[in-house]
Coordinates of N, CA and C in Angstrom, one line a residue:
M626 N -50.5 -11.5 -53.9 CA -49.3 -12.3 -53.4 C -49.9 -13.3 -52.4
S627 N -50.2 -14.5 -52.9 CA -50.8 -15.4 -52.0 C -49.7 -16.2 -51.2
N628 N -48.6 -16.4 -51.9 CA -47.5 -17.2 -51.2 C -46.7 -16.2 -50.4
F629 N -47.2 -16.0 -49.1 CA -46.6 -14.9 -48.3 C -45.2 -15.3 -47.9
L630 N -44.9 -16.5 -47.7 CA -43.5 -16.9 -47.5 C -43.0 -17.5 -48.8
P631 N -42.0 -17.0 -49.4 CA -41.6 -17.6 -50.6 C -41.0 -19.0 -50.4
I632 N -41.9 -20.0 -50.5 CA -41.5 -21.4 -50.3 C -41.3 -21.9 -51.7
N633 N -40.1 -22.3 -52.1 CA -39.8 -22.8 -53.4 C -40.3 -24.2 -53.7
T634 N -40.1 -25.0 -52.7 CA -40.4 -26.5 -52.9 C -41.0 -27.1 -51.6
I635 N -42.0 -27.9 -51.9 CA -42.6 -28.8 -50.8 C -42.1 -30.2 -51.1
L636 N -41.5 -30.8 -50.1 CA -41.2 -32.2 -50.2 C -42.2 -33.0 -49.3
V637 N -42.8 -34.1 -49.9 CA -43.7 -34.8 -49.1 C -43.6 -36.3 -49.5
P638 N -43.7 -37.2 -48.6 CA -43.6 -38.7 -48.9 C -44.6 -39.1 -50.0
Q639 N -44.1 -39.9 -50.9 CA -45.0 -40.3 -52.0 C -46.2 -41.1 -51.6
G640 N -47.2 -41.1 -52.5 CA -48.4 -41.8 -52.1 C -49.5 -40.9 -51.6
A641 N -50.2 -41.4 -50.6 CA -51.4 -40.7 -50.0 C -51.0 -39.3 -49.5
E642 N -49.8 -39.1 -48.9 CA -49.4 -37.8 -48.3 C -49.2 -36.8 -49.4
Y643 N -48.5 -37.2 -50.5 CA -48.3 -36.4 -51.6 C -49.6 -35.9 -52.3
K644 N -50.5 -36.9 -52.4 CA -51.8 -36.6 -53.0 C -52.6 -35.6 -52.2
A645 N -52.5 -35.7 -50.8 CA -53.2 -34.8 -50.0 C -52.7 -33.3 -50.1
V646 N -51.4 -33.2 -50.2 CA -50.8 -31.9 -50.3 C -51.2 -31.3 -51.7
Y647 N -51.1 -32.2 -52.7 CA -51.4 -31.7 -54.1 C -52.9 -31.2 -54.1
R648 N -53.8 -32.0 -53.5 CA -55.2 -31.5 -53.4 C -55.3 -30.2 -52.7
G649 N -54.6 -30.0 -51.6 CA -54.6 -28.8 -50.9 C -54.2 -27.6 -51.7
L650 N -53.4 -27.8 -52.7 CA -52.9 -26.7 -53.5 C -53.8 -26.5 -54.7
S651 N -54.7 -27.4 -55.0 CA -55.5 -27.3 -56.2 C -56.5 -26.1 -56.0
G652 N -56.7 -25.3 -57.0 CA -57.6 -24.2 -56.9 C -57.0 -23.0 -56.3
I653 N -55.7 -23.0 -55.9 CA -55.1 -21.8 -55.4 C -54.5 -21.0 -56.5
T654 N -54.8 -19.8 -56.6 CA -54.3 -18.9 -57.6 C -53.1 -18.2 -57.1
G655 N -52.2 -17.8 -57.9 CA -51.0 -17.1 -57.4 C -49.8 -18.1 -57.4
S656 N -48.7 -17.7 -56.9 CA -47.5 -18.6 -57.0 C -47.6 -19.7 -56.0
I657 N -47.5 -20.9 -56.5 CA -47.5 -22.1 -55.5 C -46.1 -22.8 -55.8
P658 N -45.6 -23.4 -54.7 CA -44.3 -24.1 -54.8 C -44.4 -25.4 -55.6
T659 N -43.3 -25.9 -56.0 CA -43.2 -27.2 -56.7 C -43.4 -28.2 -55.6
V660 N -44.2 -29.2 -55.9 CA -44.4 -30.3 -54.9 C -43.7 -31.5 -55.4
V661 N -42.8 -32.0 -54.6 CA -41.9 -33.2 -55.0 C -42.2 -34.4 -54.1
A662 N -42.6 -35.5 -54.7 CA -42.8 -36.7 -53.9 C -41.5 -37.4 -53.6
I663 N -41.2 -37.6 -52.3 CA -40.0 -38.2 -51.9 C -40.2 -39.7 -51.4
P664 N -39.2 -40.5 -51.5 CA -39.3 -41.9 -50.9 C -39.4 -41.9 -49.4
V665 N -40.0 -43.0 -48.9 CA -40.2 -43.1 -47.5 C -38.9 -43.8 -46.9
G666 N -38.5 -43.3 -45.7 CA -37.4 -43.9 -45.0 C -36.1 -43.1 -45.2
M667 N -35.1 -43.3 -44.3 CA -33.9 -42.5 -44.2 C -33.0 -42.8 -45.4
K668 N -32.6 -44.1 -45.6 CA -31.7 -44.5 -46.6 C -32.2 -44.1 -48.0
P669 N -33.4 -44.5 -48.4 CA -33.9 -44.2 -49.7 C -34.0 -42.7 -49.9
L670 N -34.3 -41.9 -48.9 CA -34.4 -40.5 -49.0 C -33.0 -39.9 -49.3
L671 N -32.0 -40.3 -48.5 CA -30.7 -39.8 -48.7 C -30.2 -40.0 -50.1
K672 N -30.4 -41.3 -50.6 CA -30.0 -41.6 -52.0 C -30.7 -40.7 -53.0
Y673 N -32.0 -40.5 -52.8 CA -32.7 -39.6 -53.7 C -32.2 -38.2 -53.7
L674 N -32.0 -37.7 -52.5 CA -31.5 -36.3 -52.4 C -30.1 -36.1 -53.0
Q675 N -29.3 -37.1 -52.8 CA -27.9 -37.1 -53.4 C -27.9 -37.1 -54.9
Q676 N -28.9 -37.7 -55.5 CA -29.0 -37.8 -57.0 C -29.5 -36.5 -57.6
G677 N -30.5 -35.9 -56.9 CA -31.2 -34.8 -57.6 C -30.7 -33.4 -57.1
Q678 N -30.0 -32.7 -57.9 CA -29.6 -31.4 -57.5 C -30.7 -30.4 -57.8
F679 N -31.9 -30.6 -57.3 CA -33.0 -29.8 -57.8 C -33.2 -28.5 -56.9
L680 N -32.3 -28.3 -55.9 CA -32.5 -27.2 -55.1 C -31.2 -26.3 -55.0
A681 N -31.4 -25.1 -55.2 CA -30.3 -24.1 -55.1 C -30.2 -23.7 -53.7
P682 N -28.9 -23.4 -53.2 CA -28.8 -22.7 -51.9 C -29.7 -21.5 -51.8
K683 N -30.1 -21.1 -50.7 CA -31.0 -19.9 -50.5 C -32.4 -20.2 -50.8
S684 N -32.7 -21.4 -51.3 CA -34.1 -21.7 -51.5 C -34.7 -22.2 -50.2
R685 N -36.1 -22.1 -50.2 CA -36.8 -22.5 -48.9 C -37.6 -23.7 -49.2
V686 N -37.4 -24.7 -48.4 CA -38.0 -26.0 -48.6 C -38.9 -26.3 -47.4
L687 N -40.2 -26.7 -47.6 CA -41.1 -27.1 -46.6 C -41.3 -28.6 -46.7
I688 N -41.0 -29.3 -45.7 CA -41.2 -30.8 -45.7 C -42.6 -31.0 -45.0
M689 N -43.5 -31.7 -45.7 CA -44.8 -32.0 -45.1 C -45.1 -33.5 -45.1
G690 N -46.1 -33.9 -44.4 CA -46.5 -35.3 -44.3 C -47.1 -35.6 -43.0
L691 N -47.1 -36.9 -42.7 CA -47.7 -37.4 -41.4 C -46.6 -37.8 -40.5
C692 N -47.0 -38.0 -39.2 CA -46.0 -38.5 -38.2 C -46.8 -39.2 -37.1
G693 N -46.0 -39.9 -36.3 CA -46.7 -40.6 -35.1 C -46.4 -39.8 -33.8
S694 N -47.3 -39.9 -32.9 CA -47.1 -39.2 -31.6 C -46.3 -40.1 -30.6
L695 N -45.5 -39.4 -29.9 CA -44.8 -40.1 -28.8 C -45.2 -39.6 -27.4
S696 N -46.2 -38.7 -27.4 CA -46.6 -38.1 -26.2 C -48.1 -38.0 -26.1
D697 N -48.6 -38.0 -24.9 CA -50.1 -37.9 -24.7 C -50.6 -36.6 -25.1
R698 N -49.7 -35.6 -25.2 CA -50.2 -34.2 -25.6 C -50.6 -34.1 -27.0
H699 N -50.1 -35.0 -27.9 CA -50.4 -34.9 -29.3 C -51.2 -36.1 -29.8
T700 N -52.3 -35.8 -30.4 CA -53.2 -36.9 -30.8 C -53.5 -36.7 -32.3
V701 N -54.3 -37.7 -32.8 CA -54.6 -37.8 -34.2 C -55.2 -36.5 -34.8
G702 N -54.6 -36.0 -35.8 CA -55.2 -34.8 -36.5 C -54.5 -33.5 -36.0
D703 N -53.6 -33.6 -35.0 CA -52.9 -32.4 -34.5 C -51.8 -32.0 -35.5
I704 N -51.7 -30.7 -35.8 CA -50.7 -30.2 -36.7 C -49.5 -29.8 -35.8
V705 N -48.3 -30.3 -36.3 CA -47.1 -30.0 -35.5 C -46.0 -29.4 -36.4
L706 N -45.2 -28.4 -35.9 CA -44.2 -27.8 -36.6 C -42.9 -28.1 -35.8
Y707 N -41.9 -28.7 -36.5 CA -40.7 -29.1 -35.9 C -39.7 -28.0 -35.5
Q708 N -39.2 -28.1 -34.3 CA -38.0 -27.3 -33.9 C -36.7 -28.0 -34.3
D709 N -36.7 -29.3 -34.1 CA -35.5 -30.0 -34.5 C -35.8 -31.5 -34.6
C710 N -34.8 -32.2 -35.1 CA -35.0 -33.7 -35.2 C -33.8 -34.4 -34.6
I711 N -34.0 -35.5 -33.9 CA -32.8 -36.2 -33.4 C -32.8 -37.6 -34.0
Y712 N -31.6 -38.1 -34.1 CA -31.4 -39.5 -34.5 C -30.1 -40.0 -33.9
Q713 N -30.2 -41.1 -33.2 CA -29.0 -41.7 -32.5 C -28.1 -40.7 -31.9
G714 N -28.7 -39.9 -31.1 CA -27.9 -38.9 -30.3 C -27.4 -37.7 -31.0
K715 N -27.7 -37.6 -32.3 CA -27.4 -36.4 -33.1 C -28.6 -35.5 -33.3
Q716 N -28.4 -34.2 -33.4 CA -29.6 -33.3 -33.6 C -29.4 -32.4 -34.7
E717 N -30.4 -32.2 -35.5 CA -30.4 -31.2 -36.6 C -31.6 -30.2 -36.4
E718 N -31.3 -28.9 -36.5 CA -32.3 -27.9 -36.2 C -33.0 -27.5 -37.5
C719 N -34.3 -27.2 -37.4 CA -35.0 -26.5 -38.5 C -34.6 -25.0 -38.5
D720 N -34.8 -24.4 -39.6 CA -34.5 -22.9 -39.7 C -35.5 -22.2 -38.8
R721 N -34.9 -21.4 -37.8 CA -35.7 -20.7 -36.8 C -36.6 -19.7 -37.4
T722 N -36.1 -18.8 -38.3 CA -36.9 -17.7 -38.8 C -38.1 -18.2 -39.6
F723 N -37.8 -19.2 -40.5 CA -38.8 -19.8 -41.4 C -39.9 -20.5 -40.5
T724 N -39.4 -21.2 -39.5 CA -40.3 -21.9 -38.6 C -41.2 -20.9 -37.8
A725 N -40.6 -19.8 -37.4 CA -41.4 -18.8 -36.7 C -42.4 -18.1 -37.6
Q726 N -42.1 -17.9 -38.8 CA -43.0 -17.3 -39.8 C -44.2 -18.3 -40.0
L727 N -43.9 -19.5 -40.2 CA -45.0 -20.5 -40.3 C -45.9 -20.6 -39.1
H728 N -45.2 -20.5 -37.9 CA -45.9 -20.6 -36.6 C -46.9 -19.5 -36.5
S729 N -46.4 -18.3 -36.8 CA -47.3 -17.1 -36.6 C -48.4 -17.1 -37.6
S730 N -48.2 -17.7 -38.8 CA -49.4 -17.7 -39.7 C -50.4 -18.8 -39.4
L731 N -50.0 -19.8 -38.6 CA -50.9 -20.9 -38.2 C -51.2 -20.9 -36.7
S732 N -50.8 -19.8 -36.0 CA -50.6 -19.8 -34.6 C -51.4 -20.8 -33.8
E733 N -52.7 -20.6 -33.7 CA -53.5 -21.4 -32.7 C -53.7 -22.8 -33.2
K734 N -53.4 -23.1 -34.4 CA -53.7 -24.4 -34.9 C -52.5 -25.4 -34.8
V735 N -51.3 -24.9 -34.4 CA -50.1 -25.7 -34.5 C -49.3 -25.7 -33.3
S736 N -48.6 -26.9 -33.0 CA -47.8 -27.0 -31.8 C -46.3 -27.1 -32.3
L737 N -45.4 -26.5 -31.5 CA -44.0 -26.6 -31.8 C -43.5 -27.9 -31.1
V738 N -42.8 -28.8 -31.8 CA -42.4 -30.1 -31.2 C -40.9 -30.4 -31.5
K739 N -40.5 -31.4 -30.7 CA -39.2 -32.0 -31.0 C -39.5 -33.4 -31.6
S740 N -38.7 -33.7 -32.6 CA -39.0 -34.9 -33.3 C -37.9 -35.9 -33.3
L741 N -38.3 -37.2 -33.3 CA -37.3 -38.3 -33.5 C -37.5 -38.9 -34.9
T742 N -36.3 -39.1 -35.5 CA -36.4 -39.8 -36.8 C -36.0 -41.3 -36.6
S743 N -36.7 -42.2 -37.2 CA -36.4 -43.6 -37.0 C -36.2 -44.3 -38.3
D744 N -35.3 -45.3 -38.3 CA -35.1 -46.0 -39.6 C -36.0 -47.2 -39.7
R745 N -37.0 -47.4 -38.8 CA -38.0 -48.4 -38.9 C -39.3 -47.9 -38.4
V746 N -40.4 -48.6 -38.6 CA -41.7 -48.2 -38.1 C -41.8 -48.5 -36.6
I747 N -42.1 -47.4 -35.9 CA -42.3 -47.6 -34.4 C -43.8 -47.9 -34.2
W748 N -44.1 -49.1 -34.0 CA -45.5 -49.5 -34.1 C -46.1 -49.8 -32.7
S749 N -45.3 -50.1 -31.7 CA -46.0 -50.5 -30.4 C -46.1 -49.3 -29.5
A750 N -47.2 -49.2 -28.8 CA -47.5 -48.1 -27.9 C -46.5 -48.0 -26.8
A751 N -46.1 -49.2 -26.3 CA -45.1 -49.2 -25.2 C -43.8 -48.6 -25.7
E752 N -43.3 -48.9 -26.9 CA -42.1 -48.3 -27.4 C -42.2 -46.8 -27.6
K753 N -43.4 -46.4 -28.1 CA -43.6 -45.0 -28.3 C -43.4 -44.2 -27.0
H754 N -44.1 -44.7 -26.0 CA -44.0 -44.1 -24.7 C -42.6 -44.0 -24.1
R755 N -41.9 -45.1 -24.3 CA -40.5 -45.2 -23.8 C -39.6 -44.2 -24.5
L756 N -39.7 -44.2 -25.9 CA -38.9 -43.3 -26.7 C -39.2 -41.8 -26.3
G757 N -40.5 -41.5 -26.2 CA -40.9 -40.2 -25.9 C -40.4 -39.7 -24.6
E758 N -40.4 -40.6 -23.6 CA -39.9 -40.2 -22.3 C -38.3 -40.2 -22.2
T759 N -37.7 -41.2 -22.7 CA -36.2 -41.2 -22.6 C -35.5 -40.2 -23.5
L760 N -36.1 -39.9 -24.7 CA -35.5 -38.9 -25.6 C -36.1 -37.5 -25.5
A761 N -37.1 -37.4 -24.7 CA -37.9 -36.1 -24.7 C -38.3 -35.6 -26.0
A762 N -38.8 -36.6 -26.9 CA -39.3 -36.3 -28.2 C -40.8 -36.3 -28.2
D763 N -41.4 -35.5 -29.0 CA -42.9 -35.5 -29.1 C -43.5 -36.3 -30.2
V764 N -42.8 -36.4 -31.3 CA -43.3 -37.1 -32.5 C -42.2 -37.9 -33.1
V765 N -42.6 -38.8 -34.0 CA -41.6 -39.6 -34.7 C -42.0 -39.7 -36.2
D766 N -40.9 -39.6 -37.1 CA -41.1 -39.8 -38.5 C -40.0 -40.6 -39.1
M767 N -39.9 -40.8 -40.4 CA -38.8 -41.7 -41.0 C -38.0 -40.9 -41.9
E768 N -38.1 -39.6 -42.0 CA -37.4 -38.8 -43.0 C -36.7 -37.5 -42.5
G769 N -37.3 -37.0 -41.4 CA -36.9 -35.6 -41.0 C -35.4 -35.3 -40.8
F770 N -34.8 -36.2 -40.0 CA -33.3 -36.0 -39.7 C -32.5 -36.0 -41.0
T771 N -32.8 -37.0 -41.8 CA -32.0 -37.1 -43.1 C -32.1 -35.9 -43.9
A772 N -33.3 -35.4 -44.1 CA -33.6 -34.2 -44.9 C -32.9 -33.0 -44.3
L773 N -33.0 -32.8 -43.0 CA -32.4 -31.6 -42.3 C -30.8 -31.7 -42.4
E774 N -30.3 -32.9 -42.2 CA -28.8 -33.0 -42.2 C -28.3 -32.6 -43.7
F775 N -29.0 -33.1 -44.7 CA -28.6 -32.9 -46.0 C -28.8 -31.4 -46.4
F776 N -29.9 -30.8 -46.1 CA -30.2 -29.4 -46.6 C -29.4 -28.4 -45.7
N777 N -29.3 -28.7 -44.4 CA -28.5 -27.8 -43.6 C -27.0 -27.7 -44.1
A778 N -26.5 -28.8 -44.5 CA -25.1 -28.8 -45.1 C -25.1 -28.1 -46.4
A779 N -26.2 -28.1 -47.1 CA -26.2 -27.5 -48.5 C -26.6 -26.0 -48.4
G780 N -26.9 -25.5 -47.2 CA -27.3 -24.1 -47.1 C -28.7 -23.8 -47.6
V781 N -29.6 -24.8 -47.5 CA -31.0 -24.7 -47.9 C -31.8 -24.5 -46.6
T782 N -32.7 -23.5 -46.7 CA -33.6 -23.2 -45.5 C -34.7 -24.2 -45.4
V783 N -34.9 -24.9 -44.3 CA -35.9 -25.9 -44.2 C -36.8 -25.8 -43.0
A784 N -38.1 -26.0 -43.2 CA -39.0 -26.2 -42.0 C -39.8 -27.5 -42.3
I785 N -40.3 -28.0 -41.2 CA -41.1 -29.3 -41.3 C -42.4 -29.1 -40.6
L786 N -43.4 -29.4 -41.4 CA -44.8 -29.3 -40.9 C -45.5 -30.6 -41.1
R787 N -46.0 -31.2 -40.1 CA -46.6 -32.6 -40.2 C -47.9 -32.7 -39.4
V788 N -48.6 -33.7 -39.7 CA -49.9 -34.0 -39.0 C -49.8 -35.3 -38.4
V789 N -50.2 -35.4 -37.1 CA -50.2 -36.7 -36.4 C -51.2 -37.7 -36.9
S790 N -50.8 -38.9 -37.3 CA -51.7 -39.9 -37.8 C -52.0 -41.0 -36.9
D791 N -51.1 -41.2 -35.9 CA -51.3 -42.2 -34.9 C -50.8 -41.8 -33.5
D792 N -51.6 -42.1 -32.5 CA -51.3 -41.6 -31.1 C -50.4 -42.6 -30.4
C793 N -50.0 -42.3 -29.2 CA -49.1 -43.2 -28.5 C -49.9 -44.2 -27.5
Q794 N -51.2 -44.2 -27.6 CA -52.0 -45.0 -26.7 C -52.2 -46.4 -27.3
H795 N -52.0 -46.5 -28.6 CA -52.4 -47.8 -29.2 C -51.3 -48.3 -30.2
N796 N -51.3 -49.6 -30.4 CA -50.4 -50.2 -31.3 C -50.9 -49.9 -32.8
I797 N -50.0 -49.8 -33.7 CA -50.3 -49.9 -35.1 C -49.7 -51.1 -35.7
P798 N -50.1 -51.6 -36.9 CA -49.4 -52.8 -37.4 C -47.9 -52.5 -37.7
D799 N -47.1 -53.5 -37.5 CA -45.7 -53.4 -37.8 C -45.5 -53.5 -39.3
L800 N -45.3 -52.4 -40.0 CA -45.3 -52.4 -41.5 C -43.9 -52.2 -42.0
T801 N -42.9 -52.4 -41.1 CA -41.5 -52.2 -41.6 C -41.1 -53.0 -42.8
S802 N -41.6 -54.3 -42.8 CA -41.3 -55.2 -44.0 C -42.0 -54.8 -45.3
A803 N -43.0 -53.9 -45.1 CA -43.7 -53.5 -46.3 C -43.1 -52.3 -47.1
I804 N -41.9 -51.8 -46.5 CA -41.2 -50.7 -47.2 C -40.1 -51.2 -48.0
N805 N -40.1 -51.0 -49.3 CA -39.0 -51.4 -50.2 C -37.7 -50.6 -49.9
S806 N -36.6 -51.2 -50.4 CA -35.3 -50.5 -50.2 C -35.3 -49.2 -50.9
D807 N -36.2 -49.0 -51.9 CA -36.2 -47.7 -52.6 C -37.2 -46.7 -52.0
G808 N -37.8 -47.1 -50.9 CA -38.7 -46.2 -50.2 C -40.1 -46.2 -50.7
S809 N -40.5 -47.2 -51.5 CA -41.9 -47.3 -52.0 C -42.5 -48.4 -51.1
L810 N -43.8 -48.5 -51.1 CA -44.5 -49.5 -50.3 C -44.8 -50.8 -51.2
K811 N -44.7 -51.9 -50.5 CA -44.9 -53.2 -51.2 C -46.4 -53.6 -50.9
P812 N -47.3 -53.6 -51.9 CA -48.7 -53.8 -51.6 C -49.0 -55.1 -50.8
F813 N -48.3 -56.3 -51.2 CA -48.7 -57.5 -50.6 C -48.3 -57.6 -49.1
P814 N -47.0 -57.3 -48.8 CA -46.6 -57.3 -47.3 C -47.4 -56.3 -46.5
L815 N -47.8 -55.2 -47.2 CA -48.6 -54.2 -46.5 C -50.0 -54.8 -46.2
A816 N -50.6 -55.4 -47.1 CA -51.9 -56.0 -46.9 C -51.8 -57.1 -45.8
M817 N -50.8 -57.9 -45.9 CA -50.6 -59.0 -44.9 C -50.4 -58.5 -43.5
G818 N -49.6 -57.4 -43.4 CA -49.4 -56.8 -42.1 C -50.7 -56.2 -41.5
M819 N -51.5 -55.7 -42.4 CA -52.8 -55.1 -41.9 C -53.7 -56.3 -41.5
L820 N -53.7 -57.4 -42.3 CA -54.7 -58.5 -42.0 C -54.3 -59.2 -40.7
R821 N -53.0 -59.2 -40.4 CA -52.5 -59.9 -39.2 C -53.0 -59.2 -37.9
Q822 N -53.1 -57.9 -38.0 CA -53.5 -57.1 -36.9 C -54.7 -56.2 -37.3
P823 N -55.9 -56.8 -37.4 CA -57.0 -56.0 -38.0 C -57.5 -54.8 -37.2
L824 N -57.5 -55.0 -35.9 CA -57.9 -53.8 -35.0 C -56.9 -52.7 -35.2
A825 N -55.6 -53.0 -35.0 CA -54.6 -52.0 -35.2 C -54.6 -51.4 -36.6
A826 N -54.9 -52.2 -37.6 CA -54.9 -51.7 -38.9 C -56.1 -50.7 -39.1
T827 N -57.2 -51.1 -38.6 CA -58.4 -50.2 -38.7 C -58.1 -48.9 -38.1
R828 N -57.5 -48.9 -36.9 CA -57.1 -47.7 -36.2 C -56.2 -46.8 -37.0
L829 N -55.2 -47.5 -37.6 CA -54.2 -46.8 -38.4 C -54.8 -46.1 -39.7
I830 N -55.7 -46.9 -40.3 CA -56.4 -46.4 -41.5 C -57.2 -45.2 -41.1
R831 N -58.0 -45.3 -40.1 CA -58.9 -44.2 -39.6 C -58.1 -43.0 -39.3
G832 N -57.0 -43.2 -38.5 CA -56.1 -42.1 -38.1 C -55.5 -41.4 -39.3
S833 N -55.0 -42.2 -40.3 CA -54.4 -41.7 -41.5 C -55.3 -40.9 -42.3
L834 N -56.6 -41.4 -42.4 CA -57.6 -40.6 -43.2 C -57.9 -39.3 -42.6
T835 N -58.0 -39.3 -41.3 CA -58.2 -38.0 -40.5 C -57.1 -37.1 -40.8
A836 N -55.8 -37.6 -40.6 CA -54.6 -36.8 -40.7 C -54.4 -36.3 -42.1
L837 N -54.7 -37.1 -43.1 CA -54.6 -36.7 -44.5 C -55.5 -35.5 -44.8
K838 N -56.7 -35.6 -44.3 CA -57.7 -34.5 -44.5 C -57.1 -33.2 -43.9
V839 N -56.6 -33.3 -42.7 CA -56.0 -32.1 -42.0 C -54.8 -31.6 -42.8
L840 N -54.0 -32.5 -43.4 CA -52.8 -32.2 -44.2 C -53.2 -31.4 -45.4
E841 N -54.3 -31.8 -46.0 CA -54.9 -31.1 -47.2 C -55.3 -29.7 -46.8
Q842 N -56.0 -29.6 -45.7 CA -56.6 -28.3 -45.2 C -55.5 -27.3 -44.8
V843 N -54.4 -27.8 -44.1 CA -53.4 -26.9 -43.7 C -52.6 -26.4 -44.9
T844 N -52.4 -27.3 -45.9 CA -51.7 -26.9 -47.1 C -52.5 -25.7 -47.7
N845 N -53.8 -26.0 -47.8 CA -54.7 -24.9 -48.5 C -54.6 -23.6 -47.7
L846 N -54.7 -23.7 -46.4 CA -54.6 -22.6 -45.5 C -53.3 -21.8 -45.7
L847 N -52.2 -22.5 -45.8 CA -50.9 -21.8 -45.9 C -50.8 -21.0 -47.1
F848 N -51.3 -21.5 -48.2 CA -51.1 -20.9 -49.5 C -52.3 -20.1 -50.1
S849 N -53.4 -20.1 -49.3 CA -54.5 -19.3 -49.8 C -54.4 -17.9 -49.3
G850 N -53.3 -17.6 -48.5 CA -53.0 -16.3 -48.0 C -54.1 -15.8 -47.1

């Protein structure tokens, strides 16, 4: 019994994050969950979730991927487990029992955090610091709140496990314009955004590669029992 927590489905943003989780599960014998690539961003994700009734109530869903840090305590490569997500003054909780089980199986490697979900890329270090302080949030992503709101209403058990890919000390490129309305990435605006801010881009790429490697390892660790 390698899958100690019966996790039915892993949802992970499409592209590099999906590939990292997929690699983490390769070579694992025993029951492994279905891995589903989801669109990036709140609106595209909600549309996607509303279309696909691929989850029955009582199923357990683990959302994985990368996130940005809003606090000096969390730096590139840190593994974080969400307690809740906030968005515009509203809060959605992750399932406590499921989260506690994940926490105990990864104990010393993972921090429990409060997350902010944003509908745009939070790219400047100054804004990250400000948001972290005013909202008492540790990390930021672009999907968490939407997924929790949807699944909590549907009676689906959800936990969120992510890896920090950028810290709050440095700017990253503003890549908001590189995200399509369907939640996919547009290669040309993405490249232009990177070229306009080469130092920030290099930092983002380096941080992402580090975080993706950790994402692959933690996936493997979870399911190799």
